[in-house]
Amino acid sequence: MSASLAVPTSSKAAWLESWLTGLPAPNGELQQVQQRGRDALARVPMPSSRQEDWRFTDLGLLSSIPLAQPAAPAPLTLPAAAAGVCRLEWHGTTDPLAGQSLPAGLQALSAAEVAQGLGHTLAAVGCEQHWPVELNHAAAERVLALRVSSRSQVSLELISAAAQGLQALRLLLLLEEKAQLDLSQLVDAQGSGLHSLVVEAHLARGARLQHGLVALGRSDAALLAHVALEQEPESEAKLCSVSAGWGLSRLEPRAVQVDGEANTVVRGLQVVSGQQIADTHSFVEFKGPEGQLDQLHKAVAAGQGRSVFNGAVRVPRAAQRTNAAQLSRSLLLSDRARIDTKPELEIVADDVKCAHGATVSSLQTDELFYLQSRGIDADQAAGLLQRAFCEEVLRDLPAAARAWCPLERLLEVQA
Amino acid sequence: MIRPDAPVLLEIRDLHARVEDKAILKGVNLTIRAGEIHAVMGRNGSGKSTLSKVLAGHPAYTVTSGSVHYRGENLLDLDPEQRARIGVFLGFQYPVEIPGVSNLEFLRVATNARRMEQGHEELDTFAFEDLVRERLKVVQMDPAFLDRSVNEGFSGGEKKRNEILQMALLEPLVAILDETDSGLDIDALRIVAGGVNQLANADNATLLITHYQRLLDAITPDYVHVMAAGRILRTGGKELALELEQRGYDWVDQELAALAAEVG
């Protein structure tokens, strides 16, 4: 059991109260949102293991993270952005667009557009009142709000690093008809910090979004992330997230196909070791017919790490001829690690295909032996198999995120 | 090629082994010299595949008594990877699919592990590609297979060809081929057998485990052994395989019964 689990609820509440009291008065473009979040946090208790959605995921670590203004991160050593790819340094407190010339097809939203669009998708996917979202509401000073114009094709990188403290990032994306966006996002913890990320994206008819989130943490850092999508018919969204090394991470990819007839692909990989906790709660809802979902979630748990996956899929009566497949595969590398995985399918429509499956296994003896029988020593063979396990998700990252060599970093933070 | 003065590569003496609580090998004796091709035949469950896995060091099998020496060294003391590096090769009956591990990378790591043991330099990516392309010809394999994951989505024949390609790269001194002919059509059998014949020479030896004469039509054995109830019941030349093809294995039951009566 991790030490953080021992923190009593009252201490957690005291931590939150102290933080809320110390915040400056709501201000700036998100003034109203901040007020709403702070009111909610003051009113609603922190999630606890008594709630089904938080049964396995203790937030105790948060009380030990100093939430002062984030210190400046050390520069990351990343390969240069490829030609035609727009890279933005995004830390939540300054304007990442200042001094930047955006590529053709990508524009900042006006204040009026932000006011109209912000929170719309969060409400559509039913998470606007989730505690981590309200925390982001309370803390975020700015929103990065972008539009991809109809029929444009844009590749964007967002690099977010923080040395310590609370980093609250809020992103709003509007993809117009047949717009295409490849978004590679890196969240890198360089100190004991809480990284709060809320992304909402609206995909108009025929739009295509490929979102890759690479989140690399530390045992004294936490990540709370919501990625919310609203998809019009004929749109395609591929959400691919890989995370490792966080003392606590909670990721919630959520998508709603507003009239069906869209395609959603969700890929996730989470790696835990030591006493880390990684939790993915996904949610996909089809509100019309002929929608598609292809979801694969993978977890690697070593040491005394704990991995949680909950995959909700909602198929109401209107969503006839939905074709959804969800698979959870977990690799247990230690007999003290723990995996909790649960599909949560709610199917009312009768003419649908909804497949789901879950496997938890250790490294396969026959695979290890096959490699060893070719002269590859046991450790190297185990490493190859572990890499192979991860690769199935990593290959679905956008090209820019793949170029960051996340696998090496994932295995590095795990070690 | 039988040469009585050729060095002994593998010496198996009174080998007993079990899997979980079930005894499978019950006293196997076999001597293999350089240059020889041996075939082991026998009914399902007679212990043929167990023998191959025990020799390669599969962790599910426990040797309870007896010995195996490879060029004078106690093979049973070595981990599977050490056995492979010093030149013992197992061609699997059911090669394992390993999604996500590139076949090319796998072959390179394996080849370099063997080369290092032999005191050769490691091959870099480019040098290895040259080597592997040359060795692909032994089994007439399409280079496209190198870019796929190990055995993933390969047909039965492609998997067996991939096994022989590994053998061609690792250049073992003792190759144990466990039912390499199973699941092969006529053309694939010809290619695989041709590969084995190309790789056989006066310095190495091959142990073929098979059910069928058709493999032995393509690869001529110097010795044929019949396994039953966990040991080698009879040894002969290639004509023994033909006899088995004609008579089947009923006589084995009679001999086993006679042996049991003797012991009793």
XYZ file of C-alpha atoms in Angstrom:
679
model
C 0.000 0.000 0.000
C 1.410 3.382 -0.901
C 2.199 5.873 1.835
C -0.104 8.377 0.189
C -3.099 6.187 0.915
C -2.639 6.828 4.588
C -3.500 10.520 4.281
C -6.855 11.015 6.024
C -9.725 12.640 4.162
C -9.776 15.625 6.497
C -6.139 16.353 5.678
C -6.981 16.264 1.978
C -9.802 18.716 2.494
C -7.537 20.985 4.515
C -5.028 20.955 1.696
C -7.712 21.953 -0.786
C -9.169 24.643 1.430
C -5.763 26.111 2.028
C -5.072 26.214 -1.687
C -8.427 27.781 -2.546
C -8.006 30.411 0.141
C -4.592 31.361 -1.162
C -5.663 31.817 -4.774
C -5.734 35.352 -6.194
C -9.192 36.663 -7.018
C -10.611 35.382 -10.314
C -9.294 37.454 -13.183
C -8.526 37.498 -16.867
C -10.325 35.841 -19.738
C -11.351 32.849 -17.619
C -12.604 34.872 -14.674
C -16.109 33.387 -14.721
C -14.838 29.889 -15.236
C -12.441 30.271 -12.327
C -15.211 31.422 -10.056
C -17.397 28.520 -11.098
C -14.590 26.032 -10.415
C -13.729 27.484 -7.047
C -17.347 27.481 -5.962
C -17.662 23.870 -7.039
C -14.517 22.780 -5.227
C -15.667 24.531 -2.070
C -19.049 22.812 -2.303
C -18.225 19.322 -3.558
C -16.016 16.991 -1.555
C -12.927 15.535 -3.136
C -13.469 12.168 -4.775
C -12.871 9.272 -2.440
C -12.724 5.522 -2.645
C -16.359 5.412 -1.539
C -17.331 6.561 -5.043
C -17.404 3.800 -7.629
C -15.504 5.890 -10.184
C -12.680 6.469 -7.709
C -12.770 3.161 -5.928
C -9.191 2.199 -6.721
C -7.624 5.618 -7.150
C -6.590 7.541 -4.103
C -5.894 11.227 -4.534
C -3.851 11.415 -1.350
C -0.685 12.289 -3.234
C -2.177 15.659 -4.184
C -1.984 16.875 -0.599
C 1.800 16.541 -0.640
C 2.314 18.505 -3.855
C 3.147 22.178 -3.406
C 0.699 24.104 -5.566
C 2.608 27.356 -5.824
C 3.057 28.969 -9.204
C 5.032 26.527 -11.354
C 8.736 27.191 -11.537
C 10.294 27.584 -14.953
C 11.061 24.183 -16.438
C 14.429 23.231 -17.827
C 14.440 23.242 -21.626
C 13.578 19.839 -23.067
C 15.887 18.179 -25.505
C 13.586 17.240 -28.309
C 14.338 16.688 -31.962
C 13.525 19.748 -34.041
C 9.971 19.903 -35.282
C 9.610 18.455 -38.761
C 9.058 20.787 -41.685
C 5.516 22.082 -41.756
C 4.883 21.231 -38.087
C 4.003 24.089 -35.754
C 5.512 23.671 -32.281
C 4.221 25.718 -29.357
C 5.647 25.878 -25.848
C 2.593 25.856 -23.662
C 2.784 26.351 -19.917
C -0.636 27.709 -19.063
C 0.332 31.110 -17.698
C 1.709 32.831 -20.758
C 0.295 33.145 -24.252
C 1.876 30.401 -26.353
C 0.830 32.233 -29.509
C 2.721 35.433 -28.655
C 5.237 36.124 -31.389
C 4.208 32.972 -33.278
C 3.076 32.926 -36.856
C 0.552 30.163 -37.183
C 0.491 27.939 -40.253
C -2.166 28.394 -42.910
C -5.455 26.943 -41.776
C -4.853 27.469 -38.049
C -6.234 30.539 -36.270
C -6.756 31.668 -32.712
C -10.430 31.900 -31.754
C -11.872 35.307 -30.910
C -12.998 36.107 -27.373
C -16.610 35.808 -28.516
C -15.980 32.398 -30.046
C -14.258 31.242 -26.859
C -17.161 32.459 -24.766
C -19.557 30.558 -27.001
C -17.558 27.351 -27.336
C -15.789 26.874 -24.038
C -17.334 24.103 -21.979
C -19.763 23.045 -24.720
C -18.003 19.761 -25.394
C -17.358 19.092 -21.712
C -21.097 19.324 -21.167
C -21.816 17.177 -24.213
C -19.668 14.345 -22.885
C -20.964 14.798 -19.353
C -17.834 15.735 -17.486
C -18.137 19.458 -16.899
C -18.749 18.828 -13.218
C -16.072 16.220 -12.728
C -13.802 17.136 -9.861
C -10.570 17.224 -11.928
C -12.321 19.445 -14.479
C -13.552 21.814 -11.753
C -9.991 21.908 -10.428
C -8.846 22.988 -13.860
C -11.647 25.537 -14.006
C -10.528 26.945 -10.665
C -6.886 27.232 -11.595
C -6.496 27.785 -15.348
C -5.587 31.369 -16.197
C -5.755 31.029 -19.941
C -7.243 28.933 -22.641
C -5.450 28.058 -25.816
C -8.287 28.218 -28.335
C -7.681 27.314 -31.956
C -9.647 26.713 -35.112
C -8.616 24.539 -38.007
C -10.290 25.878 -41.128
C -12.404 23.802 -43.408
C -10.361 21.459 -45.627
C -7.074 22.598 -44.089
C -4.466 20.170 -42.878
C -2.408 21.183 -39.851
C 0.264 19.490 -37.731
C 0.715 20.954 -34.283
C 2.966 20.153 -31.340
C 2.234 21.381 -27.831
C 5.080 21.057 -25.357
C 4.245 21.485 -21.685
C 6.805 21.018 -18.975
C 6.774 22.162 -15.370
C 9.393 21.987 -12.684
C 6.969 21.959 -9.751
C 3.675 23.369 -8.575
C 0.348 23.358 -10.329
C 0.186 23.610 -14.070
C -3.359 24.054 -15.365
C -3.738 23.730 -19.132
C -6.958 24.340 -21.008
C -7.298 23.719 -24.714
C -10.257 24.346 -26.996
C -10.176 23.132 -30.582
C -12.713 23.654 -33.315
C -12.211 21.606 -36.451
C -14.346 22.844 -39.300
C -15.775 20.625 -42.022
C -13.159 18.278 -43.441
C -10.392 19.965 -41.481
C -7.508 17.738 -40.443
C -5.364 18.154 -37.361
C -2.457 16.064 -36.151
C -1.838 17.150 -32.585
C 1.141 15.828 -30.655
C 1.179 16.816 -27.034
C 3.954 16.322 -24.496
C 3.404 16.802 -20.772
C 6.647 16.468 -18.892
C 6.960 16.642 -15.106
C 10.306 17.933 -13.968
C 9.414 18.344 -10.317
C 6.792 17.614 -7.719
C 3.815 19.052 -9.522
C 0.181 18.636 -10.380
C -0.513 18.764 -14.090
C -4.134 19.506 -14.851
C -5.133 19.201 -18.475
C -8.526 19.752 -20.028
C -8.871 19.433 -23.781
C -12.111 19.830 -25.646
C -12.422 19.441 -29.371
C -15.392 19.774 -31.661
C -15.131 17.943 -34.957
C -17.492 19.151 -37.661
C -18.694 16.830 -40.418
C -15.865 15.018 -42.134
C -13.168 16.478 -39.863
C -10.240 14.329 -38.770
C -8.282 14.644 -35.528
C -5.299 12.577 -34.537
C -4.337 13.408 -30.973
C -1.267 11.927 -29.340
C -0.619 12.634 -25.688
C 2.741 11.617 -24.256
C 2.730 12.209 -20.501
C 5.955 11.513 -18.653
C 5.858 11.925 -14.905
C 7.670 11.336 -11.660
C 6.659 9.543 -8.505
C 6.071 12.870 -6.737
C 3.955 14.318 -9.532
C 0.327 13.869 -10.566
C -1.574 14.173 -13.811
C -5.315 14.786 -14.036
C -6.407 14.937 -17.665
C -9.694 15.059 -19.528
C -9.751 14.883 -23.299
C -13.301 15.495 -24.527
C -14.504 15.119 -28.106
C -17.731 15.963 -29.852
C -17.965 14.326 -33.235
C -20.312 15.168 -36.078
C -21.080 12.474 -38.655
C -18.304 11.330 -40.978
C -15.653 12.685 -38.643
C -12.739 10.586 -37.487
C -10.933 10.925 -34.190
C -7.979 8.946 -33.006
C -6.959 9.566 -29.405
C -3.721 7.946 -28.402
C -2.254 8.483 -24.956
C 0.845 7.045 -23.357
C 1.774 7.797 -19.781
C 4.402 6.559 -17.410
C 6.113 7.408 -14.187
C 3.362 9.409 -12.463
C 2.844 8.945 -8.750
C -0.798 9.406 -9.673
C -2.412 9.793 -13.046
C -6.039 9.901 -13.977
C -6.843 10.182 -17.656
C -10.351 10.452 -19.011
C -10.728 10.297 -22.779
C -14.372 10.962 -23.545
C -16.112 11.120 -26.899
C -19.644 11.557 -28.046
C -20.810 10.957 -31.584
C -23.645 13.457 -31.704
C -25.482 11.848 -34.628
C -23.521 8.612 -35.017
C -21.884 7.810 -38.363
C -18.471 8.813 -37.043
C -15.348 6.859 -36.291
C -13.594 6.951 -32.930
C -10.317 5.208 -32.219
C -8.979 5.210 -28.671
C -5.530 3.910 -27.777
C -4.000 4.030 -24.337
C -0.846 2.795 -22.703
C -0.041 3.354 -19.056
C 3.077 2.157 -17.278
C 3.387 2.001 -13.502
C 6.097 0.837 -11.169
C 7.123 1.529 -7.588
C 3.945 2.623 -5.815
C 2.508 4.541 -8.727
C -1.177 4.626 -9.634
C -2.406 5.077 -13.203
C -6.116 5.204 -13.893
C -7.856 5.565 -17.232
C -11.600 6.034 -17.273
C -12.832 6.282 -20.838
C -16.316 7.058 -22.059
C -17.745 6.835 -25.562
C -21.375 7.538 -26.373
C -23.178 7.058 -29.666
C -26.177 9.291 -30.082
C -27.005 8.184 -33.605
C -26.704 5.147 -35.842
C -23.739 3.546 -37.588
C -21.009 4.850 -35.348
C -17.743 3.017 -34.920
C -15.363 2.604 -32.018
C -12.052 0.789 -31.973
C -10.476 0.917 -28.529
C -7.335 -0.719 -27.199
C -6.052 -0.005 -23.714
C -2.788 -1.441 -22.475
C -1.113 -1.353 -19.101
C 2.253 -2.464 -17.792
C 2.445 -2.826 -14.012
C 5.684 -3.518 -12.192
C 6.810 -3.174 -8.570
C 3.793 -2.361 -6.416
C 2.236 -0.254 -9.139
C -1.486 -0.145 -9.631
C -3.251 0.203 -12.955
C -6.946 0.890 -13.325
C -8.967 0.858 -16.515
C -12.676 1.473 -16.792
C -14.082 1.604 -20.304
C -17.636 2.885 -20.568
C -19.461 2.565 -23.882
C -23.003 3.780 -24.182
C -25.195 2.647 -27.076
C -28.755 3.998 -26.709
C -31.684 2.940 -28.855
C -30.929 5.612 -31.465
C -27.514 4.098 -32.114
C -28.537 1.158 -34.281
C -25.845 -0.547 -36.337
C -23.108 0.702 -34.051
C -19.911 -1.266 -34.385
C -17.766 -1.013 -31.264
C -14.819 -3.039 -30.059
C -12.954 -2.538 -26.826
C -9.949 -4.526 -25.671
C -7.954 -4.121 -22.486
C -4.621 -5.906 -22.268
C -2.448 -5.702 -19.198
C 1.007 -6.982 -18.499
C 1.746 -7.805 -14.901
C 5.478 -7.818 -14.255
C 5.383 -8.306 -10.513
C 3.288 -10.327 -8.121
C 2.873 -7.215 -5.968
C 1.544 -5.035 -8.768
C -2.189 -4.766 -9.243
C -4.439 -4.404 -12.267
C -8.121 -3.545 -12.132
C -9.835 -3.497 -15.492
C -13.512 -3.245 -16.222
C -15.565 -2.814 -19.392
C -18.815 -0.980 -18.788
C -21.080 -1.463 -21.751
C -24.564 -0.043 -21.694
C -26.333 -1.256 -24.809
C -29.976 -0.557 -25.493
C -29.998 -0.665 -29.294
C -30.592 -4.210 -30.554
C -28.878 -4.183 -33.945
C -25.282 -3.550 -32.912
C -21.920 -5.228 -32.708
C -20.192 -4.517 -29.425
C -17.194 -6.657 -28.626
C -15.120 -6.364 -25.531
C -12.343 -8.295 -23.914
C -9.782 -8.044 -21.192
C -6.605 -9.978 -20.562
C -4.113 -9.766 -17.745
C -0.964 -11.787 -18.140
C 2.668 -11.909 -17.282
C 5.332 -12.294 -19.954
C 4.588 -15.489 -21.844
C 6.942 -18.346 -21.014
C 6.827 -19.662 -24.574
C 7.703 -16.276 -26.049
C 10.571 -15.835 -23.602
C 11.841 -19.332 -24.297
C 11.661 -18.803 -28.040
C 13.858 -15.724 -27.778
C 16.213 -17.395 -25.305
C 16.539 -20.404 -27.571
C 18.055 -18.031 -30.107
C 20.758 -16.863 -27.718
C 18.984 -13.791 -26.350
C 19.420 -13.613 -22.580
C 16.408 -13.608 -20.288
C 16.535 -9.915 -19.367
C 16.981 -8.791 -22.947
C 14.183 -11.110 -24.052
C 11.879 -9.696 -21.372
C 12.797 -6.172 -22.508
C 12.047 -7.005 -26.143
C 8.660 -8.440 -25.219
C 7.833 -5.470 -23.052
C 8.754 -3.066 -25.830
C 6.687 -5.084 -28.250
C 3.725 -4.900 -25.892
C 4.005 -1.109 -25.772
C 4.700 -0.719 -29.470
C 1.183 -1.755 -30.415
C -0.081 1.513 -28.926
C 2.925 3.723 -29.686
C 2.645 3.109 -33.399
C -0.688 4.922 -33.342
C 0.822 8.170 -32.085
C 1.044 10.976 -34.630
C 4.398 11.083 -36.415
C 5.687 14.056 -34.411
C 5.020 12.343 -31.075
C 6.659 9.149 -32.331
C 9.761 11.172 -33.161
C 10.112 11.988 -29.455
C 11.045 8.325 -28.937
C 8.505 7.947 -26.148
C 9.307 4.276 -25.663
C 12.812 4.989 -24.463
C 11.449 7.626 -22.127
C 8.668 5.344 -20.916
C 11.080 2.583 -20.044
C 13.460 5.130 -18.552
C 10.896 6.539 -16.162
C 9.745 3.073 -15.305
C 13.268 2.010 -14.347
C 27.787 -38.987 -43.431
C 28.987 -41.592 -40.936
C 32.624 -41.286 -39.872
C 33.450 -43.366 -36.803
C 36.392 -41.092 -36.023
C 34.371 -37.869 -36.238
C 34.154 -35.929 -32.980
C 31.149 -36.557 -30.781
C 28.969 -33.443 -30.673
C 26.122 -34.670 -28.498
C 26.141 -37.509 -26.005
C 22.870 -38.338 -24.244
C 23.067 -40.920 -21.484
C 20.119 -42.511 -19.677
C 18.159 -39.260 -19.804
C 15.026 -39.067 -17.682
C 12.790 -35.997 -17.655
C 9.335 -35.019 -16.558
C 6.874 -32.232 -17.108
C 5.011 -31.300 -13.936
C 4.530 -34.708 -12.283
C 4.496 -36.769 -15.428
C 7.612 -38.697 -16.401
C 8.103 -38.481 -20.167
C 11.692 -39.441 -20.919
C 12.659 -42.717 -19.323
C 16.210 -43.464 -20.263
C 17.187 -41.973 -23.626
C 20.618 -42.872 -24.969
C 21.945 -41.267 -28.133
C 25.340 -40.340 -29.525
C 25.617 -37.872 -32.377
C 28.885 -37.245 -34.203
C 29.830 -34.443 -36.545
C 28.569 -34.942 -40.065
C 25.659 -37.169 -39.088
C 21.969 -36.782 -39.733
C 19.711 -38.591 -37.273
C 15.977 -39.037 -37.516
C 13.797 -39.752 -34.506
C 10.401 -41.223 -35.254
C 7.628 -42.540 -33.077
C 4.023 -42.230 -32.166
C 2.513 -39.114 -30.710
C 3.335 -38.967 -27.031
C 6.421 -41.146 -27.320
C 8.656 -38.328 -26.045
C 10.169 -36.980 -29.271
C 9.238 -33.334 -28.771
C 10.046 -33.532 -25.081
C 13.541 -34.689 -25.981
C 13.975 -31.671 -28.254
C 12.745 -29.237 -25.601
C 14.864 -30.764 -22.868
C 17.934 -30.427 -25.072
C 17.114 -26.753 -25.703
C 16.428 -26.094 -22.010
C 12.696 -25.379 -21.895
C 11.887 -24.400 -18.294
C 8.714 -26.505 -18.151
C 10.733 -29.738 -18.304
C 12.779 -31.098 -15.433
C 15.621 -33.526 -15.950
C 15.423 -36.079 -13.154
C 18.494 -38.150 -14.034
C 20.998 -38.875 -16.749
C 23.327 -36.585 -18.634
C 23.713 -34.622 -21.853
C 27.118 -33.509 -22.979
C 27.705 -31.193 -25.910
C 31.273 -31.342 -27.157
C 32.250 -32.600 -23.719
C 30.450 -29.829 -21.819
C 27.509 -30.555 -19.515
C 24.663 -29.047 -21.510
C 22.163 -29.364 -18.693
C 24.074 -26.837 -16.602
C 23.477 -24.108 -19.168
C 20.600 -21.664 -19.630
C 18.694 -21.906 -22.927
C 20.429 -18.824 -24.303
C 23.876 -20.202 -23.479
C 23.031 -23.453 -25.241
C 22.004 -21.502 -28.322
C 25.118 -19.367 -28.281
C 27.447 -22.364 -28.215
C 25.692 -23.931 -31.174
C 22.617 -25.914 -30.140
C 19.594 -24.967 -32.209
C 15.968 -26.003 -31.847
C 13.701 -25.581 -34.839
C 10.243 -25.329 -33.267
C 7.289 -27.424 -34.281
C 5.096 -24.433 -33.553
C 7.201 -21.276 -33.899
C 5.898 -18.585 -31.573
C 4.355 -15.400 -32.934
C 5.698 -12.296 -31.207
C 3.737 -9.226 -32.304
C 5.698 -6.007 -32.044
C 9.165 -7.559 -32.213
C 10.614 -6.916 -35.647
C 11.808 -10.076 -37.348
C 14.882 -8.281 -38.678
C 15.828 -6.927 -35.255
C 15.226 -10.303 -33.640
C 17.407 -12.072 -36.198
C 20.166 -9.496 -35.763
C 20.202 -9.709 -31.965
C 20.218 -13.514 -32.125
C 22.960 -13.642 -34.754
C 25.138 -11.238 -32.807
C 24.683 -13.215 -29.591
C 26.040 -16.278 -31.410
C 28.814 -14.321 -33.118
C 30.011 -12.819 -29.847
C 30.230 -16.301 -28.346
C 32.362 -17.365 -31.318
C 34.666 -14.408 -30.819
C 33.452 -12.573 -33.931
C 32.566 -8.914 -34.080
C 28.938 -7.842 -33.788
C 27.343 -6.968 -37.113
C 25.891 -3.511 -37.431
C 22.532 -2.977 -39.080
C 23.968 -2.607 -42.578
C 26.350 -5.560 -42.415
C 23.600 -7.709 -40.978
C 21.195 -6.759 -43.758
C 23.765 -7.923 -46.303
C 24.161 -11.219 -44.477
C 20.476 -11.849 -44.010
C 19.677 -11.107 -47.625
C 22.230 -13.677 -48.691
C 20.871 -16.286 -46.258
C 17.282 -15.633 -47.348
C 18.193 -17.457 -50.540
C 18.675 -20.690 -48.581
C 14.924 -20.798 -47.942
C 13.782 -18.676 -50.897
C 12.154 -16.180 -48.563
C 10.807 -12.816 -49.580
C 12.785 -9.993 -47.899
C 9.424 -8.421 -47.006
C 9.171 -10.956 -44.173
C 12.048 -9.219 -42.438
C 9.935 -6.126 -41.908
C 7.146 -7.980 -40.177
C 6.902 -8.994 -36.545
C 8.419 -12.332 -35.613
C 6.215 -15.004 -37.217
C 3.145 -12.770 -36.929
C 0.631 -13.632 -39.602
C 3.074 -16.050 -41.240
C 1.566 -19.150 -42.834
C 2.700 -22.522 -41.493
C 5.198 -22.837 -44.309
C 6.541 -19.321 -43.819
C 7.093 -19.975 -40.119
C 9.097 -23.098 -40.860
C 11.131 -21.273 -43.465
C 11.799 -18.563 -40.903
C 13.100 -21.282 -38.566
C 15.523 -22.535 -41.204
C 16.558 -18.950 -41.951
C 17.479 -18.606 -38.276
C 19.442 -21.817 -38.535
C 21.237 -20.454 -41.583
C 22.195 -17.322 -39.660
C 23.167 -18.986 -36.380
C 25.134 -21.834 -38.030
C 24.602 -24.275 -35.166
C 26.694 -27.406 -34.702
C 23.701 -29.409 -33.546
C 20.353 -28.560 -35.101
C 17.292 -30.262 -33.623
C 14.365 -29.856 -35.974
C 11.076 -30.732 -34.319
C 8.554 -31.789 -36.943
C 9.823 -29.211 -39.350
C 7.760 -30.885 -42.056
C 4.422 -30.553 -40.284
C 1.985 -28.231 -41.971
C 4.057 -27.909 -45.135
C 2.765 -28.346 -48.643
C 4.904 -30.159 -51.202
C 6.710 -27.052 -52.456
C 7.392 -25.699 -48.979
C 8.668 -29.109 -47.867
C 11.064 -29.148 -50.818
C 12.336 -25.664 -49.970
C 12.744 -26.362 -46.252
C 14.437 -29.712 -46.848
C 16.667 -28.105 -49.457
C 17.687 -25.507 -46.887
C 18.539 -28.162 -44.307
C 20.593 -30.080 -46.866
C 22.501 -26.942 -47.847
C 23.370 -26.228 -44.236
C 24.434 -29.774 -43.328
C 28.194 -30.331 -43.535
C 30.970 -32.488 -42.116
C 31.317 -30.332 -38.997
C 27.723 -30.173 -37.846
C 24.916 -32.593 -37.147
C 21.163 -32.635 -37.525
C 18.528 -34.360 -35.424
C 15.249 -34.562 -37.306
C 12.082 -35.340 -35.407
C 9.389 -36.449 -37.788
C 6.421 -38.681 -38.344
C 6.807 -39.100 -42.064
C 9.010 -40.726 -44.633
C 8.374 -37.816 -47.002
C 10.857 -35.650 -45.082
C 13.397 -38.453 -45.136
C 12.958 -38.788 -48.909
C 14.277 -35.241 -49.103
C 16.850 -35.381 -46.298
C 18.613 -38.717 -46.142
C 19.301 -39.757 -42.551
C 22.341 -41.752 -41.503
C 20.453 -43.170 -38.548
C 16.774 -43.646 -37.803
C 15.676 -44.109 -34.199
C 12.286 -45.252 -33.054
C 11.120 -43.758 -29.770
C 8.485 -45.342 -27.599
C 7.488 -44.806 -23.994
C 10.211 -42.258 -23.412
C 13.234 -44.053 -24.790
C 14.818 -45.164 -28.037
C 13.516 -48.610 -28.718
C 15.354 -49.379 -31.926
C 18.020 -47.800 -34.119
C 18.705 -48.565 -37.754
C 19.565 -47.001 -41.059
C 17.258 -45.182 -43.423
C 15.559 -48.482 -44.285
C 14.041 -48.527 -40.786
C 11.938 -45.521 -41.694
C 10.678 -47.296 -44.797
C 9.840 -50.315 -42.675
C 7.852 -48.086 -40.307
C 5.996 -46.599 -43.242
C 4.957 -50.110 -44.313
C 4.341 -51.770 -40.934
C 3.183 -48.901 -38.748
C 3.884 -49.002 -35.031
C 1.991 -52.101 -33.871
C 5.217 -54.020 -33.534
C 6.365 -51.377 -31.066
C 3.607 -52.445 -28.684
C 4.755 -56.032 -28.943
C 8.357 -55.119 -28.228
C 7.349 -52.934 -25.306
C 5.229 -55.777 -23.922
C 8.147 -58.153 -24.324
C 10.454 -55.707 -22.568
C 7.968 -55.299 -19.761
C 7.741 -59.069 -19.397
C 11.564 -59.291 -19.227
C 11.705 -56.669 -16.540
C 8.787 -58.278 -14.703
